[in-house]
Coordinates of C-alpha atoms and ligand atoms in Angstrom, one line a residue:
X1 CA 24.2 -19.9 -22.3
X2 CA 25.7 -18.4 -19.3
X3 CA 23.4 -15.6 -17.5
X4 CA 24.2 -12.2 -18.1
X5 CA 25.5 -9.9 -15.6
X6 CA 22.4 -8.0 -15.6
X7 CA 20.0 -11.2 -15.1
X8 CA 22.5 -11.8 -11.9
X9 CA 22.0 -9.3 -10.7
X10 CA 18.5 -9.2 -10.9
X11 CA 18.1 -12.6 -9.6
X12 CA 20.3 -11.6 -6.4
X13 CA 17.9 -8.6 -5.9
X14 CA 14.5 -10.8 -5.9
X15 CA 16.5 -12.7 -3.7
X16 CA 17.8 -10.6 -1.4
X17 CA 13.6 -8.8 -1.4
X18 CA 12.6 -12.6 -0.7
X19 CA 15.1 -13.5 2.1
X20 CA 16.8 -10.5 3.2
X21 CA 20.1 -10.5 4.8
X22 CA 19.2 -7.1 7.0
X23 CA 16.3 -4.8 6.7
X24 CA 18.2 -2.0 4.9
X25 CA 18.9 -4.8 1.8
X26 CA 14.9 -4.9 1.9
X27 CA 14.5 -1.5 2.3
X28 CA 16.5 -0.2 -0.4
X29 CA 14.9 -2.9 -2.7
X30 CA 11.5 -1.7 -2.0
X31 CA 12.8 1.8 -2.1
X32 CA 14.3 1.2 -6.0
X33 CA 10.8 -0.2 -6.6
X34 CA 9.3 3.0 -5.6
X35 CA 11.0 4.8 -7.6
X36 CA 10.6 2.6 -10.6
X37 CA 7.2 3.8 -10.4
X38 CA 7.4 7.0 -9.8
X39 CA 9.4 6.8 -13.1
X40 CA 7.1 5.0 -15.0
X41 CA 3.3 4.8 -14.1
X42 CA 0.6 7.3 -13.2
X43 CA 0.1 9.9 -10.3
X44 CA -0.8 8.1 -7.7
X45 CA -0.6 8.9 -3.4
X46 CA 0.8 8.1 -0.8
X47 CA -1.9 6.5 1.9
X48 CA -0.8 5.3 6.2
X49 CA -3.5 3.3 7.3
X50 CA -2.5 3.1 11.3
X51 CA -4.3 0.0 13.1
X52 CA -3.3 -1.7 9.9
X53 CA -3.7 -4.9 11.3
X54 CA -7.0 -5.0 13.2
X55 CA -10.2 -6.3 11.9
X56 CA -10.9 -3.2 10.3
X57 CA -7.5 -2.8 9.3
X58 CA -6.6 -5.7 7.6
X59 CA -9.3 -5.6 4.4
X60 CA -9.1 -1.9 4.7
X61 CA -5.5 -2.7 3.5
X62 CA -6.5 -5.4 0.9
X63 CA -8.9 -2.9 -0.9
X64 CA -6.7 0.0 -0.7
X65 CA -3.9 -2.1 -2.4
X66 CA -7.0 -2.4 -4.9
X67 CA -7.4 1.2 -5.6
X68 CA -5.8 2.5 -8.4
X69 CA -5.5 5.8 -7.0
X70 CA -3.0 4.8 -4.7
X71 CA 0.8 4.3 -5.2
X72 CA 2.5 3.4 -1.8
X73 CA 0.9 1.9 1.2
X74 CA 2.5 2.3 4.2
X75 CA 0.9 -0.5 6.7
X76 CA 1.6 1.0 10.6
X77 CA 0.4 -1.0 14.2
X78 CA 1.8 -2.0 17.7
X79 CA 1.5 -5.6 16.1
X80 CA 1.6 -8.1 13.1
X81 CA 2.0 -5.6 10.0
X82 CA 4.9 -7.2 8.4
X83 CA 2.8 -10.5 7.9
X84 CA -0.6 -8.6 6.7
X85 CA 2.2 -6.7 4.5
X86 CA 4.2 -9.7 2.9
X87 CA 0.7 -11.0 2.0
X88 CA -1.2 -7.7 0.9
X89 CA 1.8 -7.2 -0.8
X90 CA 1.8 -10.6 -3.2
X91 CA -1.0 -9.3 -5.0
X92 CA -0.4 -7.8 -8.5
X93 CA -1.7 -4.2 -8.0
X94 CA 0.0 -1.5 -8.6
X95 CA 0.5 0.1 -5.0
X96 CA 4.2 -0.4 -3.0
X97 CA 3.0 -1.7 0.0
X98 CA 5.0 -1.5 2.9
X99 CA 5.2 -2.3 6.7
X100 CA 5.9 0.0 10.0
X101 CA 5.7 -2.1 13.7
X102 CA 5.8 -0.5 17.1
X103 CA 5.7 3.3 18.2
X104 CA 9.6 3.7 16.7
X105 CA 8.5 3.4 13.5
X106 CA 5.6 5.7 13.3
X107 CA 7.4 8.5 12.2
X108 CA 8.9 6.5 9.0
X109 CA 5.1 5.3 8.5
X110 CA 3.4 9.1 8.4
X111 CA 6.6 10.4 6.1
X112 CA 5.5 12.2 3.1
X113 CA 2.2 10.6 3.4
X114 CA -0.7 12.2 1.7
X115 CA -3.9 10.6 3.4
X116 CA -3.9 8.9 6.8
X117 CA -6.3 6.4 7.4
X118 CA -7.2 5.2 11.2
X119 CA -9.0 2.8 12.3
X120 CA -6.7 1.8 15.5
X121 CA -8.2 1.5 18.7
X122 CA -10.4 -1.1 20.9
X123 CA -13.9 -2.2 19.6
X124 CA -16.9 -2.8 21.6
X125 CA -18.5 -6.0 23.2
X126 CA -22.2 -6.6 23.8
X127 CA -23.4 -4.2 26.7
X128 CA -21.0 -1.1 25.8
X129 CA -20.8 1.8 24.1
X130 CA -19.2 4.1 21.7
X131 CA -18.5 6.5 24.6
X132 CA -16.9 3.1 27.1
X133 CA -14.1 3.3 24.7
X134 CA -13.2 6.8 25.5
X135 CA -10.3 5.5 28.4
X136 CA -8.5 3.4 25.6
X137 CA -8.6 5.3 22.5
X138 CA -8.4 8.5 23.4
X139 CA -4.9 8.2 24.2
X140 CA -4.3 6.1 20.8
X141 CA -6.0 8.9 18.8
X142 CA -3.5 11.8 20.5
X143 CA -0.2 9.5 20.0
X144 CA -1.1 8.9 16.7
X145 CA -2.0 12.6 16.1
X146 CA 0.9 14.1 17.5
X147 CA 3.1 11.6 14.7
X148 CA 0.9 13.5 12.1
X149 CA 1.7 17.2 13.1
X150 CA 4.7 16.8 13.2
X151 CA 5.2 14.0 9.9
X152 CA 3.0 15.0 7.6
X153 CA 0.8 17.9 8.6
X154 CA -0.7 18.7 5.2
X155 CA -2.3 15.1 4.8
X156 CA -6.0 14.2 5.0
X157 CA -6.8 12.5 7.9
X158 CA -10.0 9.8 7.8
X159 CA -10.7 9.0 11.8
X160 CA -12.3 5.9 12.2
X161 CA -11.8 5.2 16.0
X162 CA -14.5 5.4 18.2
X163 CA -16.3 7.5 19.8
X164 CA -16.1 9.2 16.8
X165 CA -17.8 11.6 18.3
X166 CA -14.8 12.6 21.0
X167 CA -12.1 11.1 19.2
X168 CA -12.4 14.2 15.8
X169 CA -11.5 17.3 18.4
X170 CA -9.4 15.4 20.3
X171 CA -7.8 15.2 17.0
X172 CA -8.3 18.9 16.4
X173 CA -7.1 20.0 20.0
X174 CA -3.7 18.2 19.2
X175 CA -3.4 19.7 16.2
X176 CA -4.2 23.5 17.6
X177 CA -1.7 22.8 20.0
X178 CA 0.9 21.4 17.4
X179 CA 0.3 24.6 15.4
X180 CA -0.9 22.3 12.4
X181 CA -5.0 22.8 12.6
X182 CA -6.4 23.2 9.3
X183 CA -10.2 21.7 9.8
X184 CA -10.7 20.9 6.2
X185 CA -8.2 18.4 6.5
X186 CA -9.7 16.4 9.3
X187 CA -12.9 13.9 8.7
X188 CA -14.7 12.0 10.9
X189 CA -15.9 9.0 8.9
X190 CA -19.6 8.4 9.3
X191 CA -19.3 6.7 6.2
X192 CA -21.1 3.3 7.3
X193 CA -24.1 5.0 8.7
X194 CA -24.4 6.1 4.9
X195 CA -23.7 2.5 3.6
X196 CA -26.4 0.9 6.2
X197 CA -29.5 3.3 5.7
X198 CA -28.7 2.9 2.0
X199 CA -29.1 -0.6 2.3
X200 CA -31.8 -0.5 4.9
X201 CA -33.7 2.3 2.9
X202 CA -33.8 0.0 -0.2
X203 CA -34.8 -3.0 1.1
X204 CA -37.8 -1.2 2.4
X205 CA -38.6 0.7 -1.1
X206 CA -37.9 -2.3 -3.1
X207 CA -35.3 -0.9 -5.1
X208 CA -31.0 -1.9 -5.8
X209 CA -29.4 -0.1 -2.9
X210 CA -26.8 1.6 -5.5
X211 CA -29.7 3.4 -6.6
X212 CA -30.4 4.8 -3.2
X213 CA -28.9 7.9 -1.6
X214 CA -29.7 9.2 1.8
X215 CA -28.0 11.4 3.7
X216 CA -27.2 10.6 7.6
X217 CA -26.4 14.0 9.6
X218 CA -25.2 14.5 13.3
X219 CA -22.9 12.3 14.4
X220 CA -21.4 8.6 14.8
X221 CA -23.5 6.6 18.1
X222 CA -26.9 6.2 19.1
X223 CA -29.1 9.1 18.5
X224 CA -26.4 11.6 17.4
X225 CA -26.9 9.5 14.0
X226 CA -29.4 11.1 12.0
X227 CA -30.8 9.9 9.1
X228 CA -32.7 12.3 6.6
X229 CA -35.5 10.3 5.3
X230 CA -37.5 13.3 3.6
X231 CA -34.2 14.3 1.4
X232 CA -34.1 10.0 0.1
X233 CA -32.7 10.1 -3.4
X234 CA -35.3 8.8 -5.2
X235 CA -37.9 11.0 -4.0
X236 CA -39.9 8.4 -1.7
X237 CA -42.6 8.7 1.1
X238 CA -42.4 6.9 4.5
X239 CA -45.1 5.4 6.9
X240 CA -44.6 7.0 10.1
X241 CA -43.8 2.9 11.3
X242 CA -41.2 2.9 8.4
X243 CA -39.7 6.3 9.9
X244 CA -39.6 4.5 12.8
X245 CA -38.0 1.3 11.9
X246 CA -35.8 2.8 9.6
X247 CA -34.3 5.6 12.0
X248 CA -34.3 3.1 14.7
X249 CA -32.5 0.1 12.8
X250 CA -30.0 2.9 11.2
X251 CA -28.9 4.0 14.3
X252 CA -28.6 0.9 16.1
X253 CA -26.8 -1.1 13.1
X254 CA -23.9 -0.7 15.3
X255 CA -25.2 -2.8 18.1
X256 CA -26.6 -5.2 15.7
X257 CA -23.1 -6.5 14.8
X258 CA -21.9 -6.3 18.2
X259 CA -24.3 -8.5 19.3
X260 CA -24.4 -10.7 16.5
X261 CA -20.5 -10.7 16.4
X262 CA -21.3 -12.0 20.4
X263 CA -18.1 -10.8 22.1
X264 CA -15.6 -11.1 19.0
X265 CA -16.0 -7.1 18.3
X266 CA -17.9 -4.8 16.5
X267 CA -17.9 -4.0 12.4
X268 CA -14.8 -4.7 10.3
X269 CA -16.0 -5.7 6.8
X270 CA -18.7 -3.2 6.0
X271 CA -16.8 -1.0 7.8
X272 CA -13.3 -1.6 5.4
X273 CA -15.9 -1.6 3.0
X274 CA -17.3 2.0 4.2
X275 CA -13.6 3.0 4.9
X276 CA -12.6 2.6 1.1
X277 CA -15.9 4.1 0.0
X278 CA -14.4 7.5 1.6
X279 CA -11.1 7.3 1.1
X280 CA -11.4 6.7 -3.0
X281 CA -13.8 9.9 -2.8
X282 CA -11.2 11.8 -0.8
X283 CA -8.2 10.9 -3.2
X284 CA -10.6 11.8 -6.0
X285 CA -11.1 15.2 -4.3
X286 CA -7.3 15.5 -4.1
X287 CA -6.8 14.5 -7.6
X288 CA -9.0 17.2 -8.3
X289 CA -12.3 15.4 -9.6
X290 CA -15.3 17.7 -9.5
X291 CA -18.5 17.2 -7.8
X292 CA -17.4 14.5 -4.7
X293 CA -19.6 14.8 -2.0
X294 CA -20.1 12.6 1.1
X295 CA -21.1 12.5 4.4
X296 CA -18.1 13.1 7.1
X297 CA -17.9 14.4 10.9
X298 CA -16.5 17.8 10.6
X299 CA -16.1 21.5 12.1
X300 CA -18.9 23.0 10.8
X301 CA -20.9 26.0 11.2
X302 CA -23.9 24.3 10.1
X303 CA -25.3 24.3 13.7
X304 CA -24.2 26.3 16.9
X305 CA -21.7 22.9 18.1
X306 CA -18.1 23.1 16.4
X307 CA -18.3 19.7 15.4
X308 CA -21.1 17.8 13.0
X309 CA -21.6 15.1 10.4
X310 CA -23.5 16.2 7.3
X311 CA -22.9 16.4 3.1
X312 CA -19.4 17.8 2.5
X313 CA -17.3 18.2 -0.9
X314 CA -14.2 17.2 -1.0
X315 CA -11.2 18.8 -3.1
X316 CA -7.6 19.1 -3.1
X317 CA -8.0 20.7 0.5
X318 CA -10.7 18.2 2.0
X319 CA -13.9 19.1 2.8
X320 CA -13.9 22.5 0.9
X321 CA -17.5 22.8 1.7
X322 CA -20.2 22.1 4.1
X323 CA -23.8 22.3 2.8
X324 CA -26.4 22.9 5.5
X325 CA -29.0 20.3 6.1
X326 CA -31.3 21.7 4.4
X327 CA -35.5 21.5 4.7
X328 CA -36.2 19.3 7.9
X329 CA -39.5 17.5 8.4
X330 CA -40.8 17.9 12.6
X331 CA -39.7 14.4 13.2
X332 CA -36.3 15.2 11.7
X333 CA -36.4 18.9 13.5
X334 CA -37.2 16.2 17.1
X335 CA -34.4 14.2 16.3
X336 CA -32.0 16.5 15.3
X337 CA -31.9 18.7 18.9
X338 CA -31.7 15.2 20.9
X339 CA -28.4 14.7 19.0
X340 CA -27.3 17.9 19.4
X341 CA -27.7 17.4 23.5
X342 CA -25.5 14.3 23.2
X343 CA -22.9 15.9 20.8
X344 CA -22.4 18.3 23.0
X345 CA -21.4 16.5 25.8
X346 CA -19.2 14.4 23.6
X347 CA -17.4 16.4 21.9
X348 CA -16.5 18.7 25.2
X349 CA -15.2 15.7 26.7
X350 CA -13.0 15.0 23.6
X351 CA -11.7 18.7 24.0
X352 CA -11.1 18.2 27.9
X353 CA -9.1 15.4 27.3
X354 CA -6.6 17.7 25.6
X355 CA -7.1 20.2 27.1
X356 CA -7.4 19.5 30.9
Ligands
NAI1 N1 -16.3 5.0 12.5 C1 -16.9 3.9 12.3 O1 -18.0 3.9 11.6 C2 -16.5 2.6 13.0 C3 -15.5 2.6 13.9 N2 -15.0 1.5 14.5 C4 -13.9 1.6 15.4 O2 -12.7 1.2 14.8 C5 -11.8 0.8 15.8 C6 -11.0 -0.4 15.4 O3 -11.9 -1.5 15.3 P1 -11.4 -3.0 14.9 O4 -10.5 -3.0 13.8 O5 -12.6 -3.9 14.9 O6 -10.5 -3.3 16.2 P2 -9.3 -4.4 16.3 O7 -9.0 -4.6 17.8 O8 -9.6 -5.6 15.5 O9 -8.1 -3.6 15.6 C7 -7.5 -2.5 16.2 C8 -6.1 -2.5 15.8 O10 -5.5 -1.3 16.4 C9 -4.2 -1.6 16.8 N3 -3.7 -0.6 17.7 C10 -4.0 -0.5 19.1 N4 -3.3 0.5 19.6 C11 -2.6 1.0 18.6 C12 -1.7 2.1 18.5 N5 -1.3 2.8 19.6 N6 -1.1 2.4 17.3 C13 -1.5 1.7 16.2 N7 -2.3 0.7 16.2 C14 -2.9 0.3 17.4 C15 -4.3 -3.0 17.4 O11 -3.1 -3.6 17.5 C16 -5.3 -3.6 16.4 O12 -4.5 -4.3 15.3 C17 -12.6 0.7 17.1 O13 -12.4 1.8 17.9 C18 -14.0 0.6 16.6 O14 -14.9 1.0 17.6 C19 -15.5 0.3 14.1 C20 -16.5 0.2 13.2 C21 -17.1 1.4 12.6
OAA2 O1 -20.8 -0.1 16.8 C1 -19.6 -0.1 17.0 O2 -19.0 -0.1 18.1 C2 -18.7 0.1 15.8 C3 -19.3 1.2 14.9 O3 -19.0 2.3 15.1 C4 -20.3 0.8 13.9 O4 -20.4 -0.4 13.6 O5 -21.0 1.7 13.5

């Protein structure tokens, strides 16, 4: 039996998507697909990850192509997306995945998108810090920012980069000057602290570290990373050595990879893994589930320094509140006005930056 028109036609279109003659064959392909879905399936958004194709980025991308919450996937970085794209794109979720290379295409990456993701920027070797990445990422973090105001203004925006810290009101200051600020909508993820003194925490009590829930407050390096080991869900007691060990290994965890990783960078896969954590509870928030509360790097009034990390619950805004820190223990009370000394510093230098 001969082949229909119709199968011919659909057989020249997988063909064209599989070897295309020019990019705008592809693209209207993948565009029909789009809206295919937007036909047929559930709500879903529309998430940028930008640094797409870093060490972070790359299973960042796999596990968001996971995420059922998410329709299109728009893959954005100075190198390699449309590889991780043709792959992330085989598997057979239900996300449109698709790739943006090189500062030109930035604009067509942040387009209607609903939650950027990004983890672009240089990691650190053994020896540095956070704060040594400031040169290098600092300019990323504004580029990319100043694509956001003026792309997609209303979006979430999850800041992975490093120094957290600096790089949140740098993010801010561009978006006060753009005219675009609304500080619900930006988060510093802190997420991994979370994810590491849960794990640490439960290896210490015993117990399955999805069981475990402690908060980590402050900020995102070295002391500025606070955990709250008297508000531990379950209720649990410390040694002071535990308090010790604990605060210590959760603020260093950090270094720990970076020195185990021995010059080939700092966390990617707990930290995709981290990434996903917040991003699925920030889609959740703007699908309007009730009761999602994480940890994130904020502006906050909870202490007198514009910026800080502590329980926030996320909604169809963002963070559409900030809960206080609640009853501190002395050691806590100690550690919590050494990070606030640090902060400081850190977070003026990410506002100079801008505004100098
Ligand atoms: N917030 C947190 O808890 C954590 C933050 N980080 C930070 O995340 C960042 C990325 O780490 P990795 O993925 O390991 O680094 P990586 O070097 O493997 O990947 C970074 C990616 O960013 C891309 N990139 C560089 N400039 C860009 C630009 N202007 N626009 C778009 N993309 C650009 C690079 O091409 C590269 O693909 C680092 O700053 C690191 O310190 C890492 C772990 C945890
Ligand atoms: O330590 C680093 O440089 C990367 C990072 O932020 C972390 O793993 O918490």
């Amino acid at each position: 039996m001969q082949p229909t028109s119709e199968a011919n036609q659909r057989i020249a279109r997988i063909s064209a998507h599989l070897h295309p003659p020019n990019f705008q064959m592809e693209e209207s392909f993948s565009l029909r697909r789009e809206n295919c879905r937007a036909k047929g399936a559930g709500p879903g958004f529309k998430v940028a990850i930008l640094g797409a194709a870093g060490g972070i980025g790359q299973p960042l991308s796999m596990l968001m192509k996971m995420n059922p919450l998410v329709s299109v996937l728009h893959l954005y970085d100075v190198v390699n997306t449309p590889g991780v794209t043709a792959d992330i794109s085989h598997m057979d979720t239900g996300a449109v995945v698709r790739s943006f290379l090189g500062q030109k295409q930035l604009e067509d990456a942040l387009s209607g998108v609903e939650l950027v993701i990004i983890p672009a920027g240089v990691p650190r070797k053994p020896g540095m810090t956070r704060d040594d990445l400031f040169n290098i990422n600092a300019g990323i973090v504004r580029t990319l920012c100043e694509g956001i105001a003026k792309c997609c203004p209303r979006a979430i925006v999850n800041l992975i980069s490093n120094p957290v810290n600096s790089t949140v009101p740098i993010a801010a200051e561009v978006f006060k000057k753009a005219g675009t600020y609304d500080p619900k909508r930006l988060l510093g993820v802190t997420m991994l602290d979370v994810v590491r003194a849960n794990t640490f925490v439960a290896e210490v009590l015993g117990l399955d570290p999805r069981q475990v829930d402690v908060p980590v407050v402050g900020g995102h390096a070295g002391v500025t990373i606070l955990p709250l080991l008297s508000q531990v869900k379950p209720p649990s007691t410390f040694t002071p050595q535990e308090t010790d060990y604990l605060t210590a290994r959760i603020q260093n965890g950090g270094t720990e990879v970076v020195e185990a990783k021995a010059g080939a960078g700092s966390a990617t896969l707990s930290m995709a893994y981290a990434a996903v954590k917040f991003a699925d509870a920030c889609l959740r928030g703007l699908n309007g589930d009730q009761g999602v509360i994480e940890c994130a790097f904020v502006d906050s009034q909870v202490t007198e320094l514009p910026f800080f990390a502590s329980k926030v619950r996320l909604g169809r805004n963002g963070a559409e509140e900030i809960f206080p820190l609640g009853p501190l223990n002395e050691y806590e009370r100690a550690g919590l006005e050494k990070a606030k000394k640090e902060l400081a510093e850190s977070i003026q230098k990410g506002v100079s930056f801008i505004k100098k």
